[in-house]
mmCIF file of C-alpha atoms and ligand atoms in Angstrom:
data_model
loop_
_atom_site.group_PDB
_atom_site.id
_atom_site.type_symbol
_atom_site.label_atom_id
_atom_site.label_comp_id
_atom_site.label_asym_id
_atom_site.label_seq_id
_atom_site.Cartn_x
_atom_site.Cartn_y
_atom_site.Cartn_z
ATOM 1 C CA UNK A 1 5.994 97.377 -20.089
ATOM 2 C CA UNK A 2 2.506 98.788 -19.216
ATOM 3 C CA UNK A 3 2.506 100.347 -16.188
ATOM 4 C CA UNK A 4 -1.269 100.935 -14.788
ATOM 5 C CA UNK A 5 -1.202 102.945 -11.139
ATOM 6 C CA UNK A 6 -4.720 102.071 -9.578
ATOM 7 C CA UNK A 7 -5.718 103.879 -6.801
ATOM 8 C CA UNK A 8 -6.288 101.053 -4.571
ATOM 9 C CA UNK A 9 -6.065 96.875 -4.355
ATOM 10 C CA UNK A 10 -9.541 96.758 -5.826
ATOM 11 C CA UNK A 11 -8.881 98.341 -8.814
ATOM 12 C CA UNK A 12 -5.692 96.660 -9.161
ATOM 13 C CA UNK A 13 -7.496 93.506 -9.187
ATOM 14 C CA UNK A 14 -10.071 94.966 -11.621
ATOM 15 C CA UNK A 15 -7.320 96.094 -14.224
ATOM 16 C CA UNK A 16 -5.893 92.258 -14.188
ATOM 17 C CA UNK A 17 -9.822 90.781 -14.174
ATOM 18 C CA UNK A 18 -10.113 92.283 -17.140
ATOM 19 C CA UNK A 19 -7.289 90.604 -19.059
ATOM 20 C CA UNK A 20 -8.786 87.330 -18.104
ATOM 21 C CA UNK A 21 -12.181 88.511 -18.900
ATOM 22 C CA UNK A 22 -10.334 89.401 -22.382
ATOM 23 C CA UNK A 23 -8.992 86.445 -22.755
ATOM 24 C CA UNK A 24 -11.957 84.043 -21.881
ATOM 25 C CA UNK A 25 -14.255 85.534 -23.886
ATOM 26 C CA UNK A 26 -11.885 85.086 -27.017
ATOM 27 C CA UNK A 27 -11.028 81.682 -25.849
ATOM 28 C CA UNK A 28 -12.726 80.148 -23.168
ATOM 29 C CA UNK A 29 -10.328 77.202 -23.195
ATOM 30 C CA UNK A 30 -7.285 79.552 -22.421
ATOM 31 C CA UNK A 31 -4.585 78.313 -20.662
ATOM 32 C CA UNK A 32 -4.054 80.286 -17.373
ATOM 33 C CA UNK A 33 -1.155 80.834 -15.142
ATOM 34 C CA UNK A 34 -1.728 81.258 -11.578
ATOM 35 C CA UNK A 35 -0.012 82.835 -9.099
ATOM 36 C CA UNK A 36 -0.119 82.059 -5.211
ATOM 37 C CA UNK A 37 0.758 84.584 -2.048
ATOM 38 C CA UNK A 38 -1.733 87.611 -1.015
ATOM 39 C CA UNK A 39 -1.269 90.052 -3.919
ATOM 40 C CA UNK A 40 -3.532 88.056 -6.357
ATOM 41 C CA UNK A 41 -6.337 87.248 -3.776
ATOM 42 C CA UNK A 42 -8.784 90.385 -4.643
ATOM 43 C CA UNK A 43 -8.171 89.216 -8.854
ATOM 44 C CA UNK A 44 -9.409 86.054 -7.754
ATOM 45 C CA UNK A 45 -12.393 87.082 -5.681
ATOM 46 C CA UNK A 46 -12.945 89.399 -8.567
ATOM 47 C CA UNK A 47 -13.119 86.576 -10.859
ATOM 48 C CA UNK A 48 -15.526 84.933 -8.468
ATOM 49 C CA UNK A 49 -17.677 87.751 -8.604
ATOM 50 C CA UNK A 50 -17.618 88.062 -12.080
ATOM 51 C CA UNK A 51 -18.708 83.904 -12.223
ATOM 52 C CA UNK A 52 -21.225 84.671 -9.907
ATOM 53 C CA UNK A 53 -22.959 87.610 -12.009
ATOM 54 C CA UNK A 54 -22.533 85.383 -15.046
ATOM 55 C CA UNK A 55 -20.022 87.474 -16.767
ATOM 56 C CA UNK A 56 -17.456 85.313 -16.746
ATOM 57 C CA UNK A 57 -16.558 81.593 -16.859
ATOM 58 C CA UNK A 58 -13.393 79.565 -16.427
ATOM 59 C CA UNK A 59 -15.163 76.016 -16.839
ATOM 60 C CA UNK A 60 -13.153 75.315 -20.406
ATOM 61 C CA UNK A 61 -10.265 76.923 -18.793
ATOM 62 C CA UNK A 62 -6.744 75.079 -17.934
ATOM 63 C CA UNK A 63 -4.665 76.445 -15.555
ATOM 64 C CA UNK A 64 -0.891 75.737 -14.338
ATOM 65 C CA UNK A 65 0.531 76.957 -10.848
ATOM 66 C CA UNK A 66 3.926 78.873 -10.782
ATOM 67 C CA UNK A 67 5.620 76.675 -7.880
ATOM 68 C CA UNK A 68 5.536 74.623 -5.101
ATOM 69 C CA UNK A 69 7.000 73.948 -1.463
ATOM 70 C CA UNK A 70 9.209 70.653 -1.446
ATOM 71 C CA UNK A 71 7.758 68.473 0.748
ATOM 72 C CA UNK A 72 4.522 69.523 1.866
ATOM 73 C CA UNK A 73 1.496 67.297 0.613
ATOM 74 C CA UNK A 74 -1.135 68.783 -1.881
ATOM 75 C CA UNK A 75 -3.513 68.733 0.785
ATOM 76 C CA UNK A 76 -1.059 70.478 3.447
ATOM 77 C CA UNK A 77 -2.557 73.663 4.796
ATOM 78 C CA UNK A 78 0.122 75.884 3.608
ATOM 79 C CA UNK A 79 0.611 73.839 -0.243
ATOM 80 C CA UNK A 80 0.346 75.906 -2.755
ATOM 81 C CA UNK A 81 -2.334 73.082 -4.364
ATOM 82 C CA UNK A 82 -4.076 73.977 -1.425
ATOM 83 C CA UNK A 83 -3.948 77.592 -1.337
ATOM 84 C CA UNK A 84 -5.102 77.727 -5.001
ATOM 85 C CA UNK A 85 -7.882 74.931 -4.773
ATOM 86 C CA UNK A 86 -9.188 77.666 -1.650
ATOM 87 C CA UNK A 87 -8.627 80.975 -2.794
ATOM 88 C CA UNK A 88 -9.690 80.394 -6.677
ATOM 89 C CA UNK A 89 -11.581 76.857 -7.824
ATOM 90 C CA UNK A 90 -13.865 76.777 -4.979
ATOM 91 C CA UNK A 91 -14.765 80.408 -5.754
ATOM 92 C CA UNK A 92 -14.870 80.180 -9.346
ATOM 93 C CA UNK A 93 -16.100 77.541 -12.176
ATOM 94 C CA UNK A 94 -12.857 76.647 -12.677
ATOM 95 C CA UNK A 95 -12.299 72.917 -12.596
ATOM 96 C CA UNK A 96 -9.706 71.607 -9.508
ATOM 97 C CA UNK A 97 -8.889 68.564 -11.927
ATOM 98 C CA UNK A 98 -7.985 71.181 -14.673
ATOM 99 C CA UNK A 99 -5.778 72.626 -12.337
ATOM 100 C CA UNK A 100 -2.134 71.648 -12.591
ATOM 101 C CA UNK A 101 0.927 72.280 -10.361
ATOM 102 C CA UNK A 102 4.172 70.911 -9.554
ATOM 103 C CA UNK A 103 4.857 68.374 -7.212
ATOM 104 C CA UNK A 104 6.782 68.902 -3.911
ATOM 105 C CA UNK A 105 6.408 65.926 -2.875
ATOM 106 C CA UNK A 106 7.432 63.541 -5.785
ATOM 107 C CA UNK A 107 10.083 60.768 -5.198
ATOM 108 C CA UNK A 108 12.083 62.001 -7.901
ATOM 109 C CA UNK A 109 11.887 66.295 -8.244
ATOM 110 C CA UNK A 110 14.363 66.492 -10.957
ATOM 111 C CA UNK A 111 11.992 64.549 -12.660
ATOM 112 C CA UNK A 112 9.119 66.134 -11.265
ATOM 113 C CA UNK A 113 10.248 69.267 -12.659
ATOM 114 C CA UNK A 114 10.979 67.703 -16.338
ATOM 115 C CA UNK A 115 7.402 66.541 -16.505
ATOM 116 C CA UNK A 116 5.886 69.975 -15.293
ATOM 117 C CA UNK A 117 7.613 71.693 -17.606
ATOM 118 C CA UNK A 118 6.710 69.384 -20.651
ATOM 119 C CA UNK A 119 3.448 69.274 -19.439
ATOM 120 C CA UNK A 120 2.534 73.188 -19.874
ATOM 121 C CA UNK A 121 3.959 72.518 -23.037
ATOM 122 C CA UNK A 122 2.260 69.987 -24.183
ATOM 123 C CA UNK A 123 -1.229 72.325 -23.335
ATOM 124 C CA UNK A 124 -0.225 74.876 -25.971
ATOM 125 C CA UNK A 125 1.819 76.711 -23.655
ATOM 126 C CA UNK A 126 -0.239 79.778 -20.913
ATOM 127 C CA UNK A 127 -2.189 82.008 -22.826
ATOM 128 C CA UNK A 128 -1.725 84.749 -20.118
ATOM 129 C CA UNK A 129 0.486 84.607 -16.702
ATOM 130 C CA UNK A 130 -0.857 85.603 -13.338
ATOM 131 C CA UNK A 131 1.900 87.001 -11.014
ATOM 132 C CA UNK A 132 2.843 88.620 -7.883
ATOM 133 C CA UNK A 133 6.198 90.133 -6.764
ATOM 134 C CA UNK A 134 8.585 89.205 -3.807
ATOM 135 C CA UNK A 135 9.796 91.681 -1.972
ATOM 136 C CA UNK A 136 13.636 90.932 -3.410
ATOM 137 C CA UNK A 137 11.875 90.775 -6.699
ATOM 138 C CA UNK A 138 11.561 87.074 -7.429
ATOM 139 C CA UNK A 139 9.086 86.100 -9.492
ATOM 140 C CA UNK A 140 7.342 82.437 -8.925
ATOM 141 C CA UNK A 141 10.404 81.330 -6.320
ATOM 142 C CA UNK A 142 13.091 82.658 -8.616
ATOM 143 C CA UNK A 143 15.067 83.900 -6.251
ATOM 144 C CA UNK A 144 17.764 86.751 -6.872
ATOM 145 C CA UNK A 145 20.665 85.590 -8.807
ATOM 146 C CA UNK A 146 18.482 83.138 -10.546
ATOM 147 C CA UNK A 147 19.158 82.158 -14.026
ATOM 148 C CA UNK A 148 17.232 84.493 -16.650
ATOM 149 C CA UNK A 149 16.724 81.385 -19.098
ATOM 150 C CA UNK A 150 16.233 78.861 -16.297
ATOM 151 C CA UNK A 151 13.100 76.486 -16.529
ATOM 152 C CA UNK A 152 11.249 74.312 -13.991
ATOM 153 C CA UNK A 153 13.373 73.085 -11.194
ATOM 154 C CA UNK A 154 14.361 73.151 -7.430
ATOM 155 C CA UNK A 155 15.539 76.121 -5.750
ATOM 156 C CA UNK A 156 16.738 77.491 -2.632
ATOM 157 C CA UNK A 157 13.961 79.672 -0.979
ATOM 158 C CA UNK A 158 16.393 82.906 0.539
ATOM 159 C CA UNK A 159 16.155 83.946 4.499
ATOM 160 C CA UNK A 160 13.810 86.714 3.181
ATOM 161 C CA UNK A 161 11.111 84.746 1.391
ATOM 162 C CA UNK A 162 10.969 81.844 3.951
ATOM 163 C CA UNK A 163 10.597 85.084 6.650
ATOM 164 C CA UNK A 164 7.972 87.068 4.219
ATOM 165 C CA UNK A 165 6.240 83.492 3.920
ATOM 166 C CA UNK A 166 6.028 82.255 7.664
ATOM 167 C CA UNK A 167 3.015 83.965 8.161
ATOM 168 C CA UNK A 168 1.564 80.874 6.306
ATOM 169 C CA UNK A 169 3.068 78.554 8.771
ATOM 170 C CA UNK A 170 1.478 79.905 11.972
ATOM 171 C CA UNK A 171 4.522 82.709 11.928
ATOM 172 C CA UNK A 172 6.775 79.451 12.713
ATOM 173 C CA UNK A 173 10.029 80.213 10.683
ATOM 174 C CA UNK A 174 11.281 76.711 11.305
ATOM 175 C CA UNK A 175 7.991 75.193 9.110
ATOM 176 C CA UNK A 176 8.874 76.991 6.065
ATOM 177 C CA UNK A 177 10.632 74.975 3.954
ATOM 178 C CA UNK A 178 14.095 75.527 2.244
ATOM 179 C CA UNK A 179 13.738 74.377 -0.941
ATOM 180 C CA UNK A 180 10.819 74.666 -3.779
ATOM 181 C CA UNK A 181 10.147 73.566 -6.998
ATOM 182 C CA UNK A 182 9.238 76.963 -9.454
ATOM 183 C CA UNK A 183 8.771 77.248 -12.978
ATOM 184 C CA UNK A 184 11.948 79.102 -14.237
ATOM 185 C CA UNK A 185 11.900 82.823 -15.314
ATOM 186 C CA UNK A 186 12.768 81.534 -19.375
ATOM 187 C CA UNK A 187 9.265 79.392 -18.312
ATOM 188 C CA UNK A 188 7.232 82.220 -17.411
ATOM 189 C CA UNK A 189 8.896 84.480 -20.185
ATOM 190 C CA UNK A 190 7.069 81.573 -22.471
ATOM 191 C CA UNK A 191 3.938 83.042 -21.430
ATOM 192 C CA UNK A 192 2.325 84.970 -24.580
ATOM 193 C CA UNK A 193 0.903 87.314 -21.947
ATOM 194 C CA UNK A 194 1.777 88.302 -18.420
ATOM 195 C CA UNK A 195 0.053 90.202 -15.688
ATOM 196 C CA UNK A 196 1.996 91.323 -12.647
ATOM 197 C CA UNK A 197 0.138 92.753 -9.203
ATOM 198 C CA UNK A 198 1.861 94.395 -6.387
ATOM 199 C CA UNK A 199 -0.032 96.352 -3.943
ATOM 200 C CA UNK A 200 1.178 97.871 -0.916
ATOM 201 C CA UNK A 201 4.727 99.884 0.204
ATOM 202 C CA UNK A 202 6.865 96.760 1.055
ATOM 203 C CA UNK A 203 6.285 95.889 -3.013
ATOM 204 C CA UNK A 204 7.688 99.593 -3.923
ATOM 205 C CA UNK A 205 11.467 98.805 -4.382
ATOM 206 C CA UNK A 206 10.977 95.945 -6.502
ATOM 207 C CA UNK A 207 8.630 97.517 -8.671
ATOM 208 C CA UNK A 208 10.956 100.623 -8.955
ATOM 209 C CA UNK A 209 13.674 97.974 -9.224
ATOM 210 C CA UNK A 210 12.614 95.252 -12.502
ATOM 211 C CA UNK A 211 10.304 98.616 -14.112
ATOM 212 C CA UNK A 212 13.080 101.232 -14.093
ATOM 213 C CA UNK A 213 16.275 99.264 -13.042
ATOM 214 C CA UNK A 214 18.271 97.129 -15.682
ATOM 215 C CA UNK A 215 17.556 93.870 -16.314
ATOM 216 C CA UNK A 216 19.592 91.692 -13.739
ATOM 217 C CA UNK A 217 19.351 88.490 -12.158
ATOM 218 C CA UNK A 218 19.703 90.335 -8.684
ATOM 219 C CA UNK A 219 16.101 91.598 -9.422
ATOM 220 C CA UNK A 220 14.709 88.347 -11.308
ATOM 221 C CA UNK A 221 11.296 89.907 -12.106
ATOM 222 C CA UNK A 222 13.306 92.835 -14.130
ATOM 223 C CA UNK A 223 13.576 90.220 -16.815
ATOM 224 C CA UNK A 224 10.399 90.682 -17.591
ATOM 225 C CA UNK A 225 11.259 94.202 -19.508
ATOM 226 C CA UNK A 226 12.238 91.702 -22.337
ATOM 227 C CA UNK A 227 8.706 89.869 -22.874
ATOM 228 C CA UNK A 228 6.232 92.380 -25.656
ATOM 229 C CA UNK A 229 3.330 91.633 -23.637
ATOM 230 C CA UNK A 230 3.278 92.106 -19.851
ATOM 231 C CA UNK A 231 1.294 94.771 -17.772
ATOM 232 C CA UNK A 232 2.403 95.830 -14.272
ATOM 233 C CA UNK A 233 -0.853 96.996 -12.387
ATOM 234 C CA UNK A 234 0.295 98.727 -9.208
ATOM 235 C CA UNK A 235 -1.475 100.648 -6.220
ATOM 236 C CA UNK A 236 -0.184 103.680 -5.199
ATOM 237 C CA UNK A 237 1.837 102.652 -2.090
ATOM 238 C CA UNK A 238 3.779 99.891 -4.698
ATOM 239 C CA UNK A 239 4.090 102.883 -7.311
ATOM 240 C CA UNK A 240 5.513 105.363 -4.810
ATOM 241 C CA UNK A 241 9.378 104.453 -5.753
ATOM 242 C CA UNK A 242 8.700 105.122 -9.494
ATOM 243 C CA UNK A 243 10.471 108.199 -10.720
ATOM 244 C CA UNK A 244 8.239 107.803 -14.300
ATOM 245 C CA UNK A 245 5.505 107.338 -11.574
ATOM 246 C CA UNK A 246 3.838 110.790 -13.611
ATOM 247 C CA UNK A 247 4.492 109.132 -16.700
ATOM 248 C CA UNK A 248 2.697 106.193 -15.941
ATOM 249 C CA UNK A 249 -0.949 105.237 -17.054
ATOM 250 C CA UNK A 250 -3.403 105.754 -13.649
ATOM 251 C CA UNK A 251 -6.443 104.026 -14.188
ATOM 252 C CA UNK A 252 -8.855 107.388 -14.292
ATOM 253 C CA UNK A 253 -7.080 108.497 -17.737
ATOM 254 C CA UNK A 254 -6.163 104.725 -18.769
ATOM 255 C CA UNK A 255 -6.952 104.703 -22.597
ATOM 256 C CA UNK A 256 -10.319 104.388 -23.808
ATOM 257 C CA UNK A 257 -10.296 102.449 -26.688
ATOM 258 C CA UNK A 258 -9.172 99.166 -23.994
ATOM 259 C CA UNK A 259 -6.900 96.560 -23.189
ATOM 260 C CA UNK A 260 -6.735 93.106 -24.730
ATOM 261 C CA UNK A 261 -4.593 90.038 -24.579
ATOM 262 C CA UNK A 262 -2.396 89.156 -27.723
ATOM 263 C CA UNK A 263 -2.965 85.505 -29.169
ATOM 264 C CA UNK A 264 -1.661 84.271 -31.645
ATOM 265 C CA UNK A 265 -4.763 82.891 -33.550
HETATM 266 C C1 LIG B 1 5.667 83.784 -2.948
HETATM 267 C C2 LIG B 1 5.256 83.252 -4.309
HETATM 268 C C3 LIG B 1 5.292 84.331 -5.349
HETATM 269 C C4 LIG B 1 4.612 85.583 -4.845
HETATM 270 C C5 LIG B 1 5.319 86.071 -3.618
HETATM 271 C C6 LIG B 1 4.757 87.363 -3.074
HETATM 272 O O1 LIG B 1 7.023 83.816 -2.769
HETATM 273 N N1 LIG B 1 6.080 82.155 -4.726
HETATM 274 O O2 LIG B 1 4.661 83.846 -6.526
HETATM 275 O O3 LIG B 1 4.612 86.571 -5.829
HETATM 276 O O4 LIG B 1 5.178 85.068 -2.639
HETATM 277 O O5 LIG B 1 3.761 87.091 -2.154
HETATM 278 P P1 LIG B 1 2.726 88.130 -1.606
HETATM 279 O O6 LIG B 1 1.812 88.422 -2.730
HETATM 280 O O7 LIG B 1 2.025 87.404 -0.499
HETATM 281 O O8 LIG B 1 3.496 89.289 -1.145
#
């Protein structure tokens, strides 16, 4: 894993801009992953920034969302659909009908979740992942104890991610839903690149946890020390449980020569 320690949320979102930046410019029809919650909101109003000043454009892109509440409309407030369609196409180039995500609210999810998953396949697979970190360490909804192969499909939300998530629902507890449809961790492992961002001391265990700790399904994101391509950009409140934390690239001595996406062209 790459570990990058930036010295604030800014320049966390400027380390994983640059991947996509990367990545666009060597194929501006890459397939993004995209990640929902509040870590990745300054990446994608760096993005926008970046389409604004011309630097940057996701037009050709594709992207596919990690997961989805059961139950909730695209077009509820709290949806992921919705969440993505206002944090990142309206601010970007990137197309909303390009945009793909599980449903929640599909007659049949175990179907639902087939298609999805056949779907990203079926688009070459995502050229580089987008993700954030739950507190407990899941990674898209897997939730601890979640299998390390597993692949689109419903899952429990915990007690701990409906209560980190409520502040979505007006702080109502009882509006979160239970159950959620997530690509699997084997799903996101597909990715052929993956960019994790945590910012901020409630994100310090689990980064200490699936950096450091061994690879268990307690701390689902820990699978990740398994994929050859990932980078963990961190601020210094999410760093401040890593014992390498010294060890560990900080953005003002990151290396020189650059950091680029792997493709296989
Ligand atoms: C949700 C999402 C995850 C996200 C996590 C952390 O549970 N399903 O993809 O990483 O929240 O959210 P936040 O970035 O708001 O802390």
């Amino acid at each position: 894993m790459e570990v990058i320690i930036a010295e604030d949320a800014q320049a966390v979102a400027r380390v994983a801009a640059d991947l996509v930046s990367d990545l666009v410019s060597r194929k501006p029809d890459a397939v993004l992953g995209v990640a929902t919650g509040s870590s990745p909101i300054a990446l994608y109003r760096e993005l926008s920034r970046r389409v604004e000043a011309g630097e940057l454009s996701l037009a050709r892109c594709t992207a596919f969302m990690l997961d989805e509440y059961v139950g909730l409309a695209a077009n509820h407030p709290a949806s992921y659909r919705r969440f993505i369609e206002d944090e990142l196409v309206v601010l970007t180039d990137l197309a909303s009908e390009r945009v793909h995500g599980p449903d929640g609210a599909a007659p049949d999810l175990a179907a639902e979740c087939l298609r999805y998953e056949r779907s990203i396949g079926a688009a070459g697979g995502v050229d580089l992942q987008i993700l954030g970190i739950g507190t407990d360490g899941h990674i898209g909804f897997n939730e601890p104890a979640s299998s390390l192969a597993s692949r689109t499909r419903i899952k429990t939300l915990t007690r701990q991610t409906r209560h980190d998530n409520s502040r979505f629902f007006g702080g109502d507890l009882d509006l979160v839903p239970h159950h959620c449809l997530t690509q699997g961790i084997g799903t996101i492992m597909a990715a052929r690149n993956i960019v994790l961002v945590a910012t901020g001391a409630a994100k310090a265990e689990a980064i200490h946890r699936i950096v450091e700790g061994p690879v268990t399904a307690m701390w689902p994101g820990s699978e990740l020390q398994h994929h050859p391509h990932v980078t963990i950009a961190v601020d210094e409140a999410a760093a401040d449980g890593l014992e390498l934390r010294d060890y560990f690239v900080q953005t003002d001595r990151a290396n020189s020569w650059g950091r680029s996406v792997w493709l296989d062209e």
